[in-house]
Tab-separated table of C-alpha atoms in Angstrom:
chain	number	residue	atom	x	y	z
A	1	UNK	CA	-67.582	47.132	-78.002
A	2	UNK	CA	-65.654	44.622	-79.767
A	3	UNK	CA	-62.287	44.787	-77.683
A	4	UNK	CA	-64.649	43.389	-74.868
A	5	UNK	CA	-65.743	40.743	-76.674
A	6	UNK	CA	-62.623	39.406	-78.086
A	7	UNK	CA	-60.606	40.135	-74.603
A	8	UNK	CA	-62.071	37.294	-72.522
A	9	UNK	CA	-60.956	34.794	-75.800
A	10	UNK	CA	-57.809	36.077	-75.632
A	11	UNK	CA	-56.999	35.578	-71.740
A	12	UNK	CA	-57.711	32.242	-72.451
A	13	UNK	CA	-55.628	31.467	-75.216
A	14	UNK	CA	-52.366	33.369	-73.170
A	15	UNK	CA	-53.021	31.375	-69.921
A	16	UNK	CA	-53.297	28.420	-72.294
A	17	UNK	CA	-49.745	29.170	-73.934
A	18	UNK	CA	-48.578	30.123	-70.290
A	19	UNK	CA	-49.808	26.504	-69.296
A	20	UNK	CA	-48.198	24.699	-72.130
A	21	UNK	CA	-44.991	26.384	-72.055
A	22	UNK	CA	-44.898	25.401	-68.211
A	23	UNK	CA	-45.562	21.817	-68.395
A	24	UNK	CA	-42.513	21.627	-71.488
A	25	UNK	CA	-40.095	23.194	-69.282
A	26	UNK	CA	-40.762	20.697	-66.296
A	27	UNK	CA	-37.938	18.799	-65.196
A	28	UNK	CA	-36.749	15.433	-65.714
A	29	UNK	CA	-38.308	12.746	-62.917
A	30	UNK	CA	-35.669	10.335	-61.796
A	31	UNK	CA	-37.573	6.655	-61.588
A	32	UNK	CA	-35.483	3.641	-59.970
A	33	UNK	CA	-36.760	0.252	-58.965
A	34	UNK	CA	-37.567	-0.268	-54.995
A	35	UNK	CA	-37.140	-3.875	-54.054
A	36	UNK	CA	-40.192	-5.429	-51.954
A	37	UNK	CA	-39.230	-5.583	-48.292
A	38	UNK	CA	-37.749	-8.768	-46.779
A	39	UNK	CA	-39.979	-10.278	-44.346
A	40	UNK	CA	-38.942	-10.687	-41.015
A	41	UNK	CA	-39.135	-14.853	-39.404
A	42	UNK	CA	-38.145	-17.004	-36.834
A	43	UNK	CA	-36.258	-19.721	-37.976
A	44	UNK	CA	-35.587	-23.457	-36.439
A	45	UNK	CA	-33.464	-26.246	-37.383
A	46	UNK	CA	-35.568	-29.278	-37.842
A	47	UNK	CA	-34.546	-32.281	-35.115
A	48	UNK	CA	-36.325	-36.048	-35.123
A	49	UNK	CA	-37.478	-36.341	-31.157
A	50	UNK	CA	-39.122	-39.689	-29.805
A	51	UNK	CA	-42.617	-39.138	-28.682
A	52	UNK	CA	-45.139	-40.374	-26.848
A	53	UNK	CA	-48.743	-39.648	-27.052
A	54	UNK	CA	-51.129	-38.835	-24.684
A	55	UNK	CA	-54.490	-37.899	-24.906
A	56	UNK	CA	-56.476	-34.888	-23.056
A	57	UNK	CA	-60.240	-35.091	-21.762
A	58	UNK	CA	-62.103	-33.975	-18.581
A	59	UNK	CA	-64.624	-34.936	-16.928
A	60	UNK	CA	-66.604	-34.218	-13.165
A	61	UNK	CA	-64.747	-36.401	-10.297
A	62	UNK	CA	-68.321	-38.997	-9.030
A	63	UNK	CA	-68.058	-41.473	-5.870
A	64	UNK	CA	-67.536	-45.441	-6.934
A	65	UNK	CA	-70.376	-46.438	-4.362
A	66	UNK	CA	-73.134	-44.078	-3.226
A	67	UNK	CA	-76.193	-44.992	-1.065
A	68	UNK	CA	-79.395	-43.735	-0.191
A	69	UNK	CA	-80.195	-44.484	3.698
A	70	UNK	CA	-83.480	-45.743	4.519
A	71	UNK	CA	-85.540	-47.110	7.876
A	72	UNK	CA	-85.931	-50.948	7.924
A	73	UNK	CA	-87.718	-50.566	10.640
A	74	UNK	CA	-90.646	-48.134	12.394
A	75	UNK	CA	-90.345	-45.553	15.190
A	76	UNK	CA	-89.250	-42.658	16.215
A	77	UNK	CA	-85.722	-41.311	15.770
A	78	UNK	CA	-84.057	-41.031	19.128
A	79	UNK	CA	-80.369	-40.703	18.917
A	80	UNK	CA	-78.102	-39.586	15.539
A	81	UNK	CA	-74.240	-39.597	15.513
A	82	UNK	CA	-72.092	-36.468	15.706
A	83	UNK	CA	-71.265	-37.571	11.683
A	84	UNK	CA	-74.802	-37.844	11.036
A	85	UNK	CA	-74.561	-33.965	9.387
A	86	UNK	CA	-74.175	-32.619	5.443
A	87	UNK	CA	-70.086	-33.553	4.766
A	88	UNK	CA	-69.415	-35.588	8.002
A	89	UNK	CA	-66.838	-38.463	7.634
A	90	UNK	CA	-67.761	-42.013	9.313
A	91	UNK	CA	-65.840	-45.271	9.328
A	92	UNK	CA	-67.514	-48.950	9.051
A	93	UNK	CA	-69.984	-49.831	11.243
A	94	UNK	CA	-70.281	-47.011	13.052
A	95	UNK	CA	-73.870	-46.365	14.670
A	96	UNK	CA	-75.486	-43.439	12.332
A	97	UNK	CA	-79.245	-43.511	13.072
A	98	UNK	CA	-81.029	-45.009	16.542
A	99	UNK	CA	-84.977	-45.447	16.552
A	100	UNK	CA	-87.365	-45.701	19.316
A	101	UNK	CA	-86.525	-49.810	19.972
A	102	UNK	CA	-89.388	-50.153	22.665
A	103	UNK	CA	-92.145	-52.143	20.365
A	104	UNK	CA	-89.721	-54.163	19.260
A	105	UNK	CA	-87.976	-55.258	22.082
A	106	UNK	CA	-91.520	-56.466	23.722
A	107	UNK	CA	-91.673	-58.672	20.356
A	108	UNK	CA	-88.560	-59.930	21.234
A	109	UNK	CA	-89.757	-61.076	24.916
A	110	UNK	CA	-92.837	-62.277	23.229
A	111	UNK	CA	-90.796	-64.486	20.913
A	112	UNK	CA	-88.372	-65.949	23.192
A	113	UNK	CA	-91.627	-66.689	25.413
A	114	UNK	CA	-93.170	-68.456	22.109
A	115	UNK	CA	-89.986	-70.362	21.947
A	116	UNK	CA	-89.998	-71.672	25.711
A	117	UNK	CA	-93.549	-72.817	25.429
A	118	UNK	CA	-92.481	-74.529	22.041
A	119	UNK	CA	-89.924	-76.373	23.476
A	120	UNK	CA	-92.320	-77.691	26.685
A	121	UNK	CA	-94.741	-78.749	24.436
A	122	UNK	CA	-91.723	-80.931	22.340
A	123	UNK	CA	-90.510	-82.015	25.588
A	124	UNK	CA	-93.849	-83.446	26.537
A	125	UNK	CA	-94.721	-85.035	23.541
A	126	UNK	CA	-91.365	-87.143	23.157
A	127	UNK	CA	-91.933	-88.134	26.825
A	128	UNK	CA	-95.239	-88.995	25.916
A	129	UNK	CA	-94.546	-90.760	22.678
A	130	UNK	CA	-91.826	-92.681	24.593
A	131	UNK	CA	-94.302	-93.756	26.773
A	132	UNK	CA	-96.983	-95.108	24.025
A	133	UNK	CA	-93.684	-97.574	22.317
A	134	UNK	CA	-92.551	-98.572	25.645
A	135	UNK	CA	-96.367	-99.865	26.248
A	136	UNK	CA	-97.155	-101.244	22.898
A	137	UNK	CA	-93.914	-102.806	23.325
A	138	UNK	CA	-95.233	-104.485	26.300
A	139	UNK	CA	-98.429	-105.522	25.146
A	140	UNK	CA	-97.068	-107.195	22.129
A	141	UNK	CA	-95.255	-109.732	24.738
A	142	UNK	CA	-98.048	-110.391	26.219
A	143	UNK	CA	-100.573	-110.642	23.250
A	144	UNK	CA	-97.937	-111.964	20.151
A	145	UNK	CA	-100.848	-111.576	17.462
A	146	UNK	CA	-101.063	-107.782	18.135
A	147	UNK	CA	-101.225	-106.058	15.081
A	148	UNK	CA	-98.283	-103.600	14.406
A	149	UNK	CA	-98.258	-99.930	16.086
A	150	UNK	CA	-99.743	-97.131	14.243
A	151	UNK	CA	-98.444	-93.605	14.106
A	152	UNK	CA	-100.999	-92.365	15.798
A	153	UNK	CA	-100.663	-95.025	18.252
A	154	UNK	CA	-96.716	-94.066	18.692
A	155	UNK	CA	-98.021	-90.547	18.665
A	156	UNK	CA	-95.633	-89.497	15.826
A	157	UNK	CA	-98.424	-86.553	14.555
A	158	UNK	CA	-98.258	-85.100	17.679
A	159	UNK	CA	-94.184	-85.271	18.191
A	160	UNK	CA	-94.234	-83.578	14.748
A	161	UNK	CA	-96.835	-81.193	15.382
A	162	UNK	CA	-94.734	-79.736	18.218
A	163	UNK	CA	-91.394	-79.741	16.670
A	164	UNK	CA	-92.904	-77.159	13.721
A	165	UNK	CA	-94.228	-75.198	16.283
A	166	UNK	CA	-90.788	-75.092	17.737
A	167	UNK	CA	-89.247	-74.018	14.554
A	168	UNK	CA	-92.213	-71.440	13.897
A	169	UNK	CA	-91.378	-70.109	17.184
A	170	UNK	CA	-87.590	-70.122	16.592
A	171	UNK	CA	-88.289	-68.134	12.787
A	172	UNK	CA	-90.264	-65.730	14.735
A	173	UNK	CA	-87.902	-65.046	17.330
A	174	UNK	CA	-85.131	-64.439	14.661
A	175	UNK	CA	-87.343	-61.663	12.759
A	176	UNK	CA	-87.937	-60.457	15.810
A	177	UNK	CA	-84.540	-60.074	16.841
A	178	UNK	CA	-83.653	-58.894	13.205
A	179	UNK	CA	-86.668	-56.094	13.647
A	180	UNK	CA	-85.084	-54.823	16.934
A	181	UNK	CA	-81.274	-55.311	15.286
A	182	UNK	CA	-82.856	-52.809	12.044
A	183	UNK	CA	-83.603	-50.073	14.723
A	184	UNK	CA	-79.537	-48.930	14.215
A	185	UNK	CA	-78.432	-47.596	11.215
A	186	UNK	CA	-74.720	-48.431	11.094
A	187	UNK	CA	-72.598	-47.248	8.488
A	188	UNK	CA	-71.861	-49.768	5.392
A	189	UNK	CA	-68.916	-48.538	4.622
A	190	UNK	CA	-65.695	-45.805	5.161
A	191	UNK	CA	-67.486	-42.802	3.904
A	192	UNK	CA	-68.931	-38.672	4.151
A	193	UNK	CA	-72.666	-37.889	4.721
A	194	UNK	CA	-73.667	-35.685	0.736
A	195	UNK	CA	-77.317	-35.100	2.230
A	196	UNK	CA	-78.877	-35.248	5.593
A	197	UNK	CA	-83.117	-35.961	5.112
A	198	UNK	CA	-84.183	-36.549	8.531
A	199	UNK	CA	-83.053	-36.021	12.331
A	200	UNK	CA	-84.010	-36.681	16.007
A	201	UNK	CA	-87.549	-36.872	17.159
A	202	UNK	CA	-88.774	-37.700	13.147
A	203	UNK	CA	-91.232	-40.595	13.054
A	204	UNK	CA	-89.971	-42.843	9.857
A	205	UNK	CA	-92.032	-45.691	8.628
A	206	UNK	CA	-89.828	-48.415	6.631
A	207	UNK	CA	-88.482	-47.248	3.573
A	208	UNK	CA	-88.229	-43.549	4.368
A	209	UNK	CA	-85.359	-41.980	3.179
A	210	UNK	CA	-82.545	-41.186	5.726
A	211	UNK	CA	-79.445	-40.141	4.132
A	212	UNK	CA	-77.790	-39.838	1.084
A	213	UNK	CA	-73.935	-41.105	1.374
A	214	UNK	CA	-71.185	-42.083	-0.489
A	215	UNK	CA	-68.084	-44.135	-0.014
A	216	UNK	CA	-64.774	-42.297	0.020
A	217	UNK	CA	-62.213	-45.421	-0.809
A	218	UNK	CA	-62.568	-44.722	-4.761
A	219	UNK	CA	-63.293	-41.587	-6.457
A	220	UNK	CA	-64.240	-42.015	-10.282
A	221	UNK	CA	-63.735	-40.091	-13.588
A	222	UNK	CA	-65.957	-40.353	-16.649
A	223	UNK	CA	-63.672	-39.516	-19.329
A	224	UNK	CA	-64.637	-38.989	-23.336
A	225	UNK	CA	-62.155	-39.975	-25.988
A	226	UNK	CA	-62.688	-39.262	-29.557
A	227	UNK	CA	-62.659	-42.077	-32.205
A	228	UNK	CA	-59.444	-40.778	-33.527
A	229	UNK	CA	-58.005	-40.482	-30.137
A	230	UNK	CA	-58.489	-43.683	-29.357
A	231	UNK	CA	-55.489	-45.267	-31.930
A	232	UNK	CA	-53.111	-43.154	-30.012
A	233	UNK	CA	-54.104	-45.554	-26.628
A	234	UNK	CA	-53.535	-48.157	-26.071
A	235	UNK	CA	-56.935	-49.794	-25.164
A	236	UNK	CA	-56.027	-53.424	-25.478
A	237	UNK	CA	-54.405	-53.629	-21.850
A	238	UNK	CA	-57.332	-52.552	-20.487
A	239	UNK	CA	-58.974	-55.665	-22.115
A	240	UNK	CA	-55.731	-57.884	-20.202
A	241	UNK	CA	-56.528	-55.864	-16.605
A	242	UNK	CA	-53.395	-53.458	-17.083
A	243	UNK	CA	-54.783	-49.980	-16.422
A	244	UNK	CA	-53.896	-47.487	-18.229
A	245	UNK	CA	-51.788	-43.839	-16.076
A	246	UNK	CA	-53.577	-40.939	-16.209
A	247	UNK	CA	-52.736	-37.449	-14.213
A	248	UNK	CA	-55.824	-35.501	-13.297
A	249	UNK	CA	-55.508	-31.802	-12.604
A	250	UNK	CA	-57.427	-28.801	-11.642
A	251	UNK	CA	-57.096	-24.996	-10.512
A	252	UNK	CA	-57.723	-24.248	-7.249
A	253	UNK	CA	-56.863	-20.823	-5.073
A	254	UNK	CA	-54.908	-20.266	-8.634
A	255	UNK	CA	-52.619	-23.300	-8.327
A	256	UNK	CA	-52.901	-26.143	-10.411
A	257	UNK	CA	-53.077	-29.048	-8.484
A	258	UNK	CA	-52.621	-32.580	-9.573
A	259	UNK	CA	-53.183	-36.009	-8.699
A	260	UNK	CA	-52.273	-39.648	-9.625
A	261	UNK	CA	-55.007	-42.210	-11.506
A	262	UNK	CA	-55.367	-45.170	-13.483
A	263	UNK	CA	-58.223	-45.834	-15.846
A	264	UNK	CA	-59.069	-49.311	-15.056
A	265	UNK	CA	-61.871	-50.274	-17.726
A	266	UNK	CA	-64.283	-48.121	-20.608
A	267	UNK	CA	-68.021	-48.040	-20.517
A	268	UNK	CA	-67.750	-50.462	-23.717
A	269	UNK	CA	-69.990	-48.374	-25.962
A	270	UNK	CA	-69.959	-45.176	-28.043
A	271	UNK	CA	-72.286	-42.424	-26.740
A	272	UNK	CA	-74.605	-42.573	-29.765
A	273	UNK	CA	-75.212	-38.264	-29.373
A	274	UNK	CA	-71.638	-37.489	-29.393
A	275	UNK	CA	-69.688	-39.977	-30.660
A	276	UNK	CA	-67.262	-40.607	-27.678
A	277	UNK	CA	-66.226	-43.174	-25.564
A	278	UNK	CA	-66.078	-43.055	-22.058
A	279	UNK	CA	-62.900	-44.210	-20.237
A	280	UNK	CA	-63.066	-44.529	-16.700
A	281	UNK	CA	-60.228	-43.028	-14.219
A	282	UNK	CA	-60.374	-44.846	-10.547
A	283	UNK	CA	-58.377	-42.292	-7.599
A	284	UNK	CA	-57.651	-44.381	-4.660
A	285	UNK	CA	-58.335	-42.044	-1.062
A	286	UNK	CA	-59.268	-39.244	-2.882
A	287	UNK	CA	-59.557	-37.562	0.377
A	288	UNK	CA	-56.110	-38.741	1.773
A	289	UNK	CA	-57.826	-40.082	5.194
A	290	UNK	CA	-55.677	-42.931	4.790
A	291	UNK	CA	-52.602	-41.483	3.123
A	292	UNK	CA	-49.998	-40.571	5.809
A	293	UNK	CA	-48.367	-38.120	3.351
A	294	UNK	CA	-49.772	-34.577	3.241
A	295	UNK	CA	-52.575	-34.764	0.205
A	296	UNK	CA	-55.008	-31.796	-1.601
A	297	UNK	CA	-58.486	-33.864	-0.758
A	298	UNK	CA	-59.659	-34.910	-4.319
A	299	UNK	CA	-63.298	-33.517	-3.459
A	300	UNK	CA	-66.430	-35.098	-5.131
A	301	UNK	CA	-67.490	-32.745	-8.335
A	302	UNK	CA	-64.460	-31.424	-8.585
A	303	UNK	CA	-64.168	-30.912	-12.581
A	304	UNK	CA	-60.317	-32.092	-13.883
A	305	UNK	CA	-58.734	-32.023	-16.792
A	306	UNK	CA	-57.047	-35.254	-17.536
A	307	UNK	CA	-53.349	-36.183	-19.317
A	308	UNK	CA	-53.970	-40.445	-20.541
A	309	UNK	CA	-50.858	-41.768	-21.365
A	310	UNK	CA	-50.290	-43.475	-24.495
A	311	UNK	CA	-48.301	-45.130	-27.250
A	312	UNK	CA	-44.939	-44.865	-28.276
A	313	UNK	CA	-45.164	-43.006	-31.610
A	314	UNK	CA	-41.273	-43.411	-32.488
A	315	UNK	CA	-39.043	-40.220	-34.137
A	316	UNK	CA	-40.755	-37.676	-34.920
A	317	UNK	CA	-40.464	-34.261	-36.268
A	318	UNK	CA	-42.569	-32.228	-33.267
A	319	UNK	CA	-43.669	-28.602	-34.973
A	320	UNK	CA	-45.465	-25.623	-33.395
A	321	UNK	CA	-49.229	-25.392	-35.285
A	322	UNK	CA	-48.001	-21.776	-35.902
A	323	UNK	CA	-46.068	-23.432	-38.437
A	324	UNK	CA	-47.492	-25.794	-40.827
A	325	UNK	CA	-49.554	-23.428	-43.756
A	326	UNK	CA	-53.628	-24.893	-43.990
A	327	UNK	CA	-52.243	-28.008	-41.879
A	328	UNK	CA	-50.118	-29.758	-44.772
A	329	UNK	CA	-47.159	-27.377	-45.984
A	330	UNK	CA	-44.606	-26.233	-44.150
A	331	UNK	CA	-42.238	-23.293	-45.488
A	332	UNK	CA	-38.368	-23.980	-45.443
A	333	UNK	CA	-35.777	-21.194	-45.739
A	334	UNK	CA	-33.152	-22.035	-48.420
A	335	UNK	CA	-29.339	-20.810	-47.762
A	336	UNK	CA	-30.161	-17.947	-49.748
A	337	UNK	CA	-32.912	-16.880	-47.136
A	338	UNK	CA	-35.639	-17.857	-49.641
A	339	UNK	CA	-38.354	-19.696	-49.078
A	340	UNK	CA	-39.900	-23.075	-50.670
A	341	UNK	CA	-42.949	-24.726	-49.264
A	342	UNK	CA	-42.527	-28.539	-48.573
A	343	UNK	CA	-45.831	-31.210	-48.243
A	344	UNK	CA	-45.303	-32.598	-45.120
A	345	UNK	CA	-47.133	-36.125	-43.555
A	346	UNK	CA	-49.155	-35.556	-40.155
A	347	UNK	CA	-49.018	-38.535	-38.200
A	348	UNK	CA	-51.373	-36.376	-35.326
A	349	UNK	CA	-51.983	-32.764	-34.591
A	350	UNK	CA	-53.190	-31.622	-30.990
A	351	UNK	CA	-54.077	-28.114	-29.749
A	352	UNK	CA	-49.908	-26.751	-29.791
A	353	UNK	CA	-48.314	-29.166	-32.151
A	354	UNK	CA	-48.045	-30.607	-35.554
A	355	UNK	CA	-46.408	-34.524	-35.436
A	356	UNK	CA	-45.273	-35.276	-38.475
A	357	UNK	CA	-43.107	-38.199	-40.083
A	358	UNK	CA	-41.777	-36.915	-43.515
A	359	UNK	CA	-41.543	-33.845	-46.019
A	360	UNK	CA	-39.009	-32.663	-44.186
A	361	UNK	CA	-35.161	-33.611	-43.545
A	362	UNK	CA	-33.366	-33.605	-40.271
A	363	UNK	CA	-31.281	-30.348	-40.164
A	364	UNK	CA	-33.687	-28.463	-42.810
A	365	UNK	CA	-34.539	-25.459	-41.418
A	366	UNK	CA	-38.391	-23.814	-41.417
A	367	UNK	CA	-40.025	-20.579	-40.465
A	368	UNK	CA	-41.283	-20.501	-36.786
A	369	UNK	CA	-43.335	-17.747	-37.866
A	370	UNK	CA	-46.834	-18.091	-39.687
A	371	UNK	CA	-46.482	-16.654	-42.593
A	372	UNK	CA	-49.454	-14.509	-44.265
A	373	UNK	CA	-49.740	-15.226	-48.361
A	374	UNK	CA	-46.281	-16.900	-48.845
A	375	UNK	CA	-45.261	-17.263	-52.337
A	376	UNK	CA	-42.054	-19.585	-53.302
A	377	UNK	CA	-38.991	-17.499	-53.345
A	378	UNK	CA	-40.044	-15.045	-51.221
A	379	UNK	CA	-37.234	-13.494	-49.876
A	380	UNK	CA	-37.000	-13.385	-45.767
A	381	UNK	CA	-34.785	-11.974	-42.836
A	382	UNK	CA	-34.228	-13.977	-40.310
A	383	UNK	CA	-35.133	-13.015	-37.072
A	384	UNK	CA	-32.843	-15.910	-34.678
């Protein structure tokens, strides 16, 4: 009865010895230091390249002149041009709308017969007022102490009365002939039809809304440009009438297409919402009607991206964004293929570079590669 009490103790204590014994007689562990792993960079030699700035926007591509068409005079529409349709081209002058001319051309007989009866009347009345001074004339040789001729006497009222009434007759036959002249719609100006309101057999009163058109000599651009932006351009020659060049591009088909502009004036204010200025970009033909050369028509909406040339900005030092650590350091690689980080000077940064003018040295060389958590000394492999 004892031995099976004490036997459970005394497993213990053996497998206990057991253990002890095996953990002395464990071998030796041989420890040695494992240096941290170079990191692998890009590296480039720093070169000074002269650079000019430009400056990107966008904006929608708007017509210089548009027009809304209206009847100046009333009637039915009898007659529209082949161009008179949604994206139809016309040139100057050329007939767009015809109404019904009937009513006015009987205004215009009516006038011109106003005028002839006008012009009897004058006729009479300077015959007649001839007449009276020839014999006042007479009597006052026969009677000396005749008093002098009145007007009436001359008939001057009546000479006067029918020269107004020529001239009243005259001014209505030249609204009349404007009225009739209103019943064709010619085209102001070189240009494409954006909306077509109304059509043959419509009855328009004046004022009702024909067309909306626009002309196609000058396409414009509505470009914003940043506060900051704006020291890179150089704004002034606008001020002197010097515009400024500008490319305009856009993707179309899955070709990027570009086209030739100059911004000839700003809108003189800052949007007070979002702090921009707008620059305006003129495109002469944007359609090429008028260009012999073959030309991608510069359509109306069409929305560009824009390249504005600007200043000169001398030598600089141009460096990927990748680059430049928080947008201030940049990390140069030592002979010893360390690493030291250097405060450099941004003159401008855009979406791909970094333009800066010192912190570092012409021939220094930098990692290309953005590196995560640098510390100085760091040791690196370089990559090419």
């Amino acid at each position: 009865m004892k031995i099976k009490k004490i036997l459970p103790t005394l497993i213990i204590l053996v497998a206990s010895g057991a253990a002890w014994a095996l953990f002395n007689a464990r071998p030796e562990i041989a420890t040695a230091s494992v240096a941290p792993p170079a990191l692998l960079v890009d590296v480039v030699e720093a070169k000074r390249n002269p650079v000019n700035f430009s400056v990107e926007s966008q904006g929608s591509v708007a017509p210089r002149t548009q027009t809304t068409l209206v009847a100046e005079a009333s009637g039915q529409i009898v007659e529209v041009s082949p161009a008179f349709v949604s994206g139809g081209f016309f040139r100057k002058d050329d007939v767009l709308v015809r109404i019904d001319p009937r009513n006015y051309e009987s205004a215009v007989k009516r006038a011109r017969a106003a005028v002839a009866r006008a012009e009897t009347q004058l006729a009479t009345e300077t015959a007649t007022a001839s007449y009276a001074k020839e014999d006042y004339a007479r009597l006052q040789r026969l009677n000396p102490n005749t008093a002098p001729p009145s007007a009436l006497a001359l008939r001057k009222p009546q000479l006067s009365a029918a020269m107004a009434e020529l001239q009243s007759a005259q001014a209505d036959l030249e609204k009349a002939e404007g009225d009739l002249d209103r019943t064709v719609i010619r085209a102001p100006y070189d240009g494409l039809v954006r909306q077509k309101i109304a059509d043959v057999g419509q009855f328009v009163n004046v004022g009702s809304q024909l067309a909306t058109t626009f002309a196609i000599d000058i396409a414009e651009v509505r470009l914003p440009v940043t506060q900051n932006d704006l020291q890179f351009l150089d704004v002034a020659r606008l001020r002197a009438g010097v515009p400024l060049a500008v490319e305009l591009s856009a993707e179309m088909g899955g070709e990027k297409i570009t086209w030739p502009a100059s911004i000839t004036r700003s809108e003189g204010v800052f949007d007070a919402d979002t702090r921009v200025l707008y620059l305006v970009a003129q495109v002469l033909d944007p359609y090429g009607l008028q260009s012999a050369a073959t030309q991608v028509p510069l359509m109306m909406g069409t929305f560009v991206s824009a390249q504005i040339a600007g200043r000169s900005g001398g030598d600089l030092f141009v460096i990927p964004r990748q680059s430049i650590y928080r947008g201030e350091t940049i990390w140069l690689v030592d002979e010893d293929s360390t690493i030291r980080p250097s405060r450099v000077d941004v003159v401008r940064a855009d979406e791909k570079f970094f333009y800066i003018s010192s912190g570092i040295a012409e021939g220094d060389r930098y990692c290309a590669t953005a590196v995560e958590q640098p510390l100085p000394g760091m040791k690196v492999r370089i990559s090419s």
